[in-house]
Coordinates of C-alpha atoms in Angstrom, one line a residue:
X1 CA 2.4 59.9 135.1
X2 CA 0.0 57.3 133.6
X3 CA -0.7 59.5 130.6
X4 CA 3.1 60.0 130.1
X5 CA 3.5 56.3 130.1
X6 CA 0.8 55.9 127.4
X7 CA 2.5 58.5 125.3
X8 CA 5.9 56.9 125.6
X9 CA 4.3 53.6 124.6
X10 CA 2.8 55.1 121.5
X11 CA 6.1 56.8 120.6
X12 CA 8.0 53.5 121.0
X13 CA 5.5 51.6 118.8
X14 CA 5.5 54.3 116.2
X15 CA 9.3 54.2 116.1
X16 CA 9.3 50.5 115.7
X17 CA 6.8 50.7 112.9
X18 CA 8.9 53.4 111.1
X19 CA 11.9 51.0 111.5
X20 CA 9.7 48.2 110.1
X21 CA 8.6 50.2 107.0
X22 CA 12.1 51.4 106.2
X23 CA 13.8 48.1 106.8
X24 CA 11.4 45.7 105.1
X25 CA 9.6 45.8 101.7
X26 CA 6.0 44.6 102.4
X27 CA 5.6 43.8 98.7
X28 CA 8.1 41.0 99.2
X29 CA 5.9 39.6 102.0
X30 CA 2.8 39.2 99.9
X31 CA 4.0 36.3 97.7
X32 CA 5.0 34.4 100.8
X33 CA 1.6 35.1 102.4
X34 CA -0.2 33.9 99.3
X35 CA 1.8 30.8 98.8
X36 CA 1.9 29.7 102.5
X37 CA 0.4 26.3 103.3
X38 CA -2.2 27.2 105.8
X39 CA -3.1 23.6 106.4
X40 CA -0.4 23.7 109.1
X41 CA -2.4 26.3 111.0
X42 CA -5.5 24.1 111.4
X43 CA -4.5 22.7 114.8
X44 CA -3.7 26.1 116.2
X45 CA -7.2 27.0 117.7
X46 CA -7.2 23.7 119.7
X47 CA -3.6 24.3 120.8
X48 CA -4.4 27.9 121.9
X49 CA -7.4 26.7 123.9
X50 CA -5.3 24.1 125.7
X51 CA -2.6 26.7 126.4
X52 CA -5.1 29.1 127.9
X53 CA -6.7 26.3 129.9
X54 CA -3.3 25.4 131.4
X55 CA -2.7 29.0 132.2
X56 CA -6.0 29.1 134.0
X57 CA -5.2 26.0 136.0
X58 CA -1.8 27.4 136.9
X59 CA -3.3 30.7 138.1
X60 CA -6.1 29.1 140.1
X61 CA -3.5 26.8 141.8
X62 CA -2.0 29.9 143.5
X63 CA -5.1 30.1 145.6
X64 CA -3.8 27.7 148.3
X65 CA -6.7 28.3 150.7
X66 CA -10.0 30.0 150.8
X67 CA -10.7 29.4 147.0
X68 CA -14.3 29.6 146.1
X69 CA -14.2 30.5 142.4
X70 CA -14.6 27.8 139.7
X71 CA -12.3 27.0 136.9
X72 CA -14.8 28.6 134.5
X73 CA -14.7 31.8 136.5
X74 CA -11.0 32.0 136.3
X75 CA -10.9 31.1 132.6
X76 CA -13.5 33.6 131.5
X77 CA -12.0 36.4 133.5
X78 CA -8.5 35.7 132.3
X79 CA -9.6 35.7 128.6
X80 CA -11.6 38.9 129.0
X81 CA -8.6 40.4 130.6
X82 CA -6.4 39.3 127.7
X83 CA -9.0 40.9 125.3
X84 CA -8.7 44.2 127.1
X85 CA -4.9 43.9 127.2
X86 CA -5.1 43.9 123.4
X87 CA -7.1 47.1 123.3
X88 CA -6.1 49.1 126.4
X89 CA -2.7 50.8 127.0
X90 CA -0.3 49.8 129.9
X91 CA -1.8 46.3 130.1
X92 CA -5.0 47.6 131.4
X93 CA -6.5 44.2 131.0
X94 CA -4.8 43.1 134.3
X95 CA -6.9 45.5 136.2
X96 CA -10.0 44.2 134.4
X97 CA -9.1 40.7 135.5
X98 CA -8.8 41.8 139.2
X99 CA -12.1 43.8 139.0
X100 CA -14.1 41.1 137.2
X101 CA -12.9 38.2 139.3
X102 CA -13.7 40.2 142.4
X103 CA -17.2 40.8 141.0
X104 CA -18.0 37.3 139.8
X105 CA -16.6 35.3 142.7
X106 CA -16.6 37.7 145.6
X107 CA -12.9 37.3 146.1
X108 CA -10.6 40.0 147.6
X109 CA -9.2 42.2 144.9
X110 CA -6.0 42.4 146.9
X111 CA -5.8 38.7 147.0
X112 CA -6.4 38.5 143.2
X113 CA -3.7 41.1 142.6
X114 CA -1.3 39.1 144.8
X115 CA -1.8 35.9 142.7
X116 CA -1.4 37.9 139.4
X117 CA 1.9 39.4 140.7
X118 CA 3.2 36.0 142.0
X119 CA 2.3 34.2 138.7
X120 CA 4.1 36.9 136.6
X121 CA 7.1 36.9 138.9
X122 CA 7.4 33.1 138.8
X123 CA 7.0 33.1 135.0
X124 CA 9.7 35.8 134.8
X125 CA 12.1 33.7 136.8
X126 CA 11.8 30.8 134.4
X127 CA 12.1 33.1 131.4
X128 CA 15.2 34.8 132.9
X129 CA 17.0 31.5 133.4
X130 CA 16.3 30.5 129.8
X131 CA 17.3 33.9 128.5
X132 CA 20.6 33.8 130.4
X133 CA 21.4 30.5 128.7
X134 CA 20.5 31.8 125.3
X135 CA 22.3 35.1 125.6
X136 CA 25.5 33.1 126.4
X137 CA 25.1 30.6 123.5
X138 CA 23.6 32.7 120.7
X139 CA 25.5 35.3 118.7
X140 CA 23.0 38.1 119.5
X141 CA 23.8 41.8 118.7
X142 CA 25.4 43.7 121.6
X143 CA 22.4 45.9 122.0
X144 CA 20.2 42.8 122.5
X145 CA 22.6 41.3 125.0
X146 CA 22.7 44.5 127.0
X147 CA 18.9 45.0 126.8
X148 CA 18.3 41.4 127.9
X149 CA 20.7 41.7 130.8
X150 CA 19.1 45.0 132.0
X151 CA 15.6 43.5 131.8
X152 CA 16.8 40.4 133.6
X153 CA 18.3 42.4 136.4
X154 CA 15.2 44.5 136.8
X155 CA 13.0 41.4 136.8
X156 CA 15.2 39.7 139.3
X157 CA 15.1 42.6 141.7
X158 CA 11.3 42.9 141.4
X159 CA 11.0 39.1 142.0
X160 CA 13.3 39.2 145.0
X161 CA 11.1 42.0 146.5
X162 CA 7.9 40.0 145.9
X163 CA 9.5 36.8 147.4
X164 CA 10.6 38.8 150.4
X165 CA 7.1 40.2 151.0
X166 CA 5.7 36.7 150.5
X167 CA 8.1 35.2 153.1
X168 CA 7.9 37.8 155.8
X169 CA 4.7 39.6 154.7
X170 CA 2.6 38.2 157.6
X171 CA 5.1 39.5 160.1
X172 CA 5.3 42.9 158.4
X173 CA 1.5 43.1 158.3
X174 CA 1.3 42.4 162.1
X175 CA 3.9 45.1 162.8
X176 CA 2.0 47.6 160.7
X177 CA -1.1 46.8 162.6
X178 CA 0.6 47.2 166.0
X179 CA 2.2 50.6 164.9
X180 CA -1.2 51.8 163.7
X181 CA -2.6 51.4 167.2
X182 CA -6.2 50.6 168.4
X183 CA -7.7 53.2 166.0
X184 CA -5.7 52.9 162.8
X185 CA -6.1 55.3 160.0
X186 CA -7.7 53.9 156.8
X187 CA -4.4 54.1 154.9
X188 CA -2.7 51.9 157.5
X189 CA -5.6 49.4 157.3
X190 CA -5.4 49.2 153.6
X191 CA -1.7 48.9 153.4
X192 CA -1.6 46.2 156.0
X193 CA -4.3 44.3 154.1
X194 CA -2.5 44.5 150.8
X195 CA 0.8 43.2 152.4
X196 CA -1.1 40.4 154.1
X197 CA -2.8 39.4 150.9
X198 CA 0.4 39.4 148.9
X199 CA 1.9 37.1 151.5
X200 CA -1.1 34.8 151.3
X201 CA -0.9 34.8 147.5
X202 CA 2.7 33.7 147.7
X203 CA 1.8 30.7 149.9
X204 CA 0.4 29.2 146.7
X205 CA 4.0 28.4 145.7
X206 CA 5.5 27.6 149.1
X207 CA 5.3 23.8 149.0
X208 CA 7.7 21.8 146.8
X209 CA 4.8 20.0 145.2
X210 CA 3.2 23.2 144.1
X211 CA 6.5 24.5 142.7
X212 CA 6.9 21.3 140.7
X213 CA 3.3 21.6 139.6
X214 CA 3.8 25.2 138.5
X215 CA 7.0 24.4 136.6
X216 CA 5.3 21.5 134.9
X217 CA 2.4 23.6 133.8
X218 CA 4.8 26.3 132.6
X219 CA 6.8 23.8 130.6
X220 CA 3.7 22.5 128.9
X221 CA 2.5 26.1 128.2
X222 CA 5.9 27.0 126.6
X223 CA 5.9 23.8 124.6
X224 CA 2.5 24.6 123.2
X225 CA 3.5 28.2 122.3
X226 CA 6.6 26.8 120.5
X227 CA 4.2 24.4 118.7
X228 CA 2.1 27.4 117.5
X229 CA 5.3 29.1 116.2
X230 CA 6.5 25.8 114.6
X231 CA 3.2 25.5 112.7
X232 CA 3.4 29.0 111.4
X233 CA 7.1 28.4 110.4
X234 CA 6.1 25.3 108.5
X235 CA 3.3 27.2 106.7
X236 CA 5.9 29.6 105.4
X237 CA 8.4 26.8 104.6
X238 CA 10.9 28.0 107.2
X239 CA 13.2 25.4 108.7
X240 CA 13.5 26.6 112.3
X241 CA 14.2 24.2 115.2
X242 CA 12.6 24.2 118.6
X243 CA 15.6 25.7 120.3
X244 CA 15.6 28.6 117.8
X245 CA 11.9 29.1 118.2
X246 CA 12.4 29.3 122.0
X247 CA 15.1 32.0 121.3
X248 CA 12.6 34.0 119.2
X249 CA 9.8 33.6 121.7
X250 CA 12.1 34.8 124.6
X251 CA 13.2 37.8 122.6
X252 CA 9.6 38.7 121.8
X253 CA 8.6 38.1 125.4
X254 CA 11.2 40.5 126.8
X255 CA 10.5 42.9 124.0
X256 CA 6.9 43.2 125.0
X257 CA 8.0 44.5 128.4
X258 CA 9.1 47.6 126.6
X259 CA 6.3 50.3 126.8
X260 CA 4.3 50.1 123.6
X261 CA 0.8 50.5 122.2
X262 CA -1.9 48.0 123.0
X263 CA -1.3 44.6 121.4
X264 CA 2.4 45.3 121.2
X265 CA 2.0 46.7 117.7
X266 CA 5.5 47.4 116.3
X267 CA 7.6 46.1 119.2
X268 CA 6.4 42.5 118.6
X269 CA 7.6 42.7 115.0
X270 CA 10.8 44.6 115.9
X271 CA 12.1 42.0 118.4
X272 CA 10.8 39.0 116.4
X273 CA 12.4 40.1 113.2
X274 CA 15.7 40.9 114.9
X275 CA 15.7 37.5 116.5
X276 CA 15.1 35.9 113.1
X277 CA 17.9 37.9 111.6
X278 CA 20.3 36.5 114.2
X279 CA 19.3 33.1 112.9
X280 CA 19.9 34.2 109.3
X281 CA 16.2 34.4 108.4
X282 CA 15.3 37.7 106.7
X283 CA 13.3 39.1 103.9
X284 CA 9.6 38.5 102.9
X285 CA 9.3 35.1 104.5
X286 CA 10.5 36.4 107.9
X287 CA 8.2 39.3 107.8
X288 CA 5.3 37.1 106.8
X289 CA 6.0 34.7 109.6
X290 CA 6.1 37.4 112.3
X291 CA 3.1 39.3 111.0
X292 CA 0.9 36.1 110.7
X293 CA 2.1 34.8 114.1
X294 CA 1.3 38.2 115.7
X295 CA -2.2 38.2 114.1
X296 CA -2.9 34.7 115.2
X297 CA -2.0 35.4 118.8
X298 CA -4.0 38.7 118.9
X299 CA -7.0 37.2 117.2
X300 CA -6.9 34.0 119.2
X301 CA -6.9 35.6 122.6
X302 CA -9.3 38.4 121.5
X303 CA -12.0 36.1 119.9
X304 CA -12.0 33.8 123.0
X305 CA -12.2 36.9 125.2
X306 CA -15.2 38.2 123.2
X307 CA -16.9 34.8 123.5
X308 CA -16.3 34.7 127.3
X309 CA -17.6 38.3 127.5
X310 CA -20.8 37.3 125.7
X311 CA -21.2 34.2 127.8
X312 CA -20.7 36.1 131.1
X313 CA -22.6 39.2 130.1
X314 CA -20.9 42.5 130.9
X315 CA -24.0 44.2 132.2
X316 CA -24.7 41.3 134.5
X317 CA -21.1 41.3 135.8
X318 CA -21.0 45.0 136.4
X319 CA -24.4 44.9 138.2
X320 CA -23.1 42.4 140.7
X321 CA -22.7 44.1 144.2
X322 CA -19.1 45.1 144.7
X323 CA -17.2 43.2 147.4
X324 CA -13.7 43.2 148.7
X325 CA -13.8 40.6 151.3
X326 CA -10.9 40.3 153.7
X327 CA -10.1 36.7 153.0
X328 CA -8.2 35.0 155.8
X329 CA -9.1 37.7 158.3
X330 CA -12.8 36.9 158.8

């Protein structure tokens, strides 16, 4: 099944690249790339670092109790995971995050998985709300409207399931333990542990103060990402306002949920260029904007990830004794 998913991703990316080559003339992009004012891009490295730091703080905040890892642990693991997301299929970097954080900080891998799931679910809820507004206000093609609504429904159902597990997970875990009896099978023990850890992970967002904190961090993160896009747009002389940049970002965000090759090659360009076309921006300038933006995002996260990997030392991390402590149960 995993191999089939990888094949589907490669086929989708290939189809998107074929569309890109047949739809756009790359020779028209080159003059725009050469004449772009790259001075506008100088602040981008600092903006990306602040963005990733905020993401790290937001992720770490989900550890409501029993948190022993430092901010540096979370940051380095997140960036190494992003690096592997860019080179491994099926967002394999997320598994790398779980493995490395468990190694470096002796945290339960189930607990780490729970915080990753909860963070993604909360992020999706915010994005879905914004997407719903934009789909109702922007003259998007019918296929984009339908695709956006389908993704939104799927994401809402998944989020509702995660929230339900978070709210009643402890009760479910206790019932599983009772059903398993005094000598439970290993499968029962493992499943009960995962359910319990997802529930604990969700408690990181249970208080109103944490919800406000999470939303505030998310707003800053999105503002910084729009700032990166605005800088690239200025470099190419494109007059695109913040609301339109948000629309482009959301279209790309939901587009990257479609199975594709590592680094979203092809799908990033497909959804980005179609979003620009809705705004009336086409041709070589649009292609240059999207290609350069994609390159900046890939290189930015990858280079920081390489730096963190060199700092942490992969052989030293892997050599650390493997632990999967049952946090909250000891």
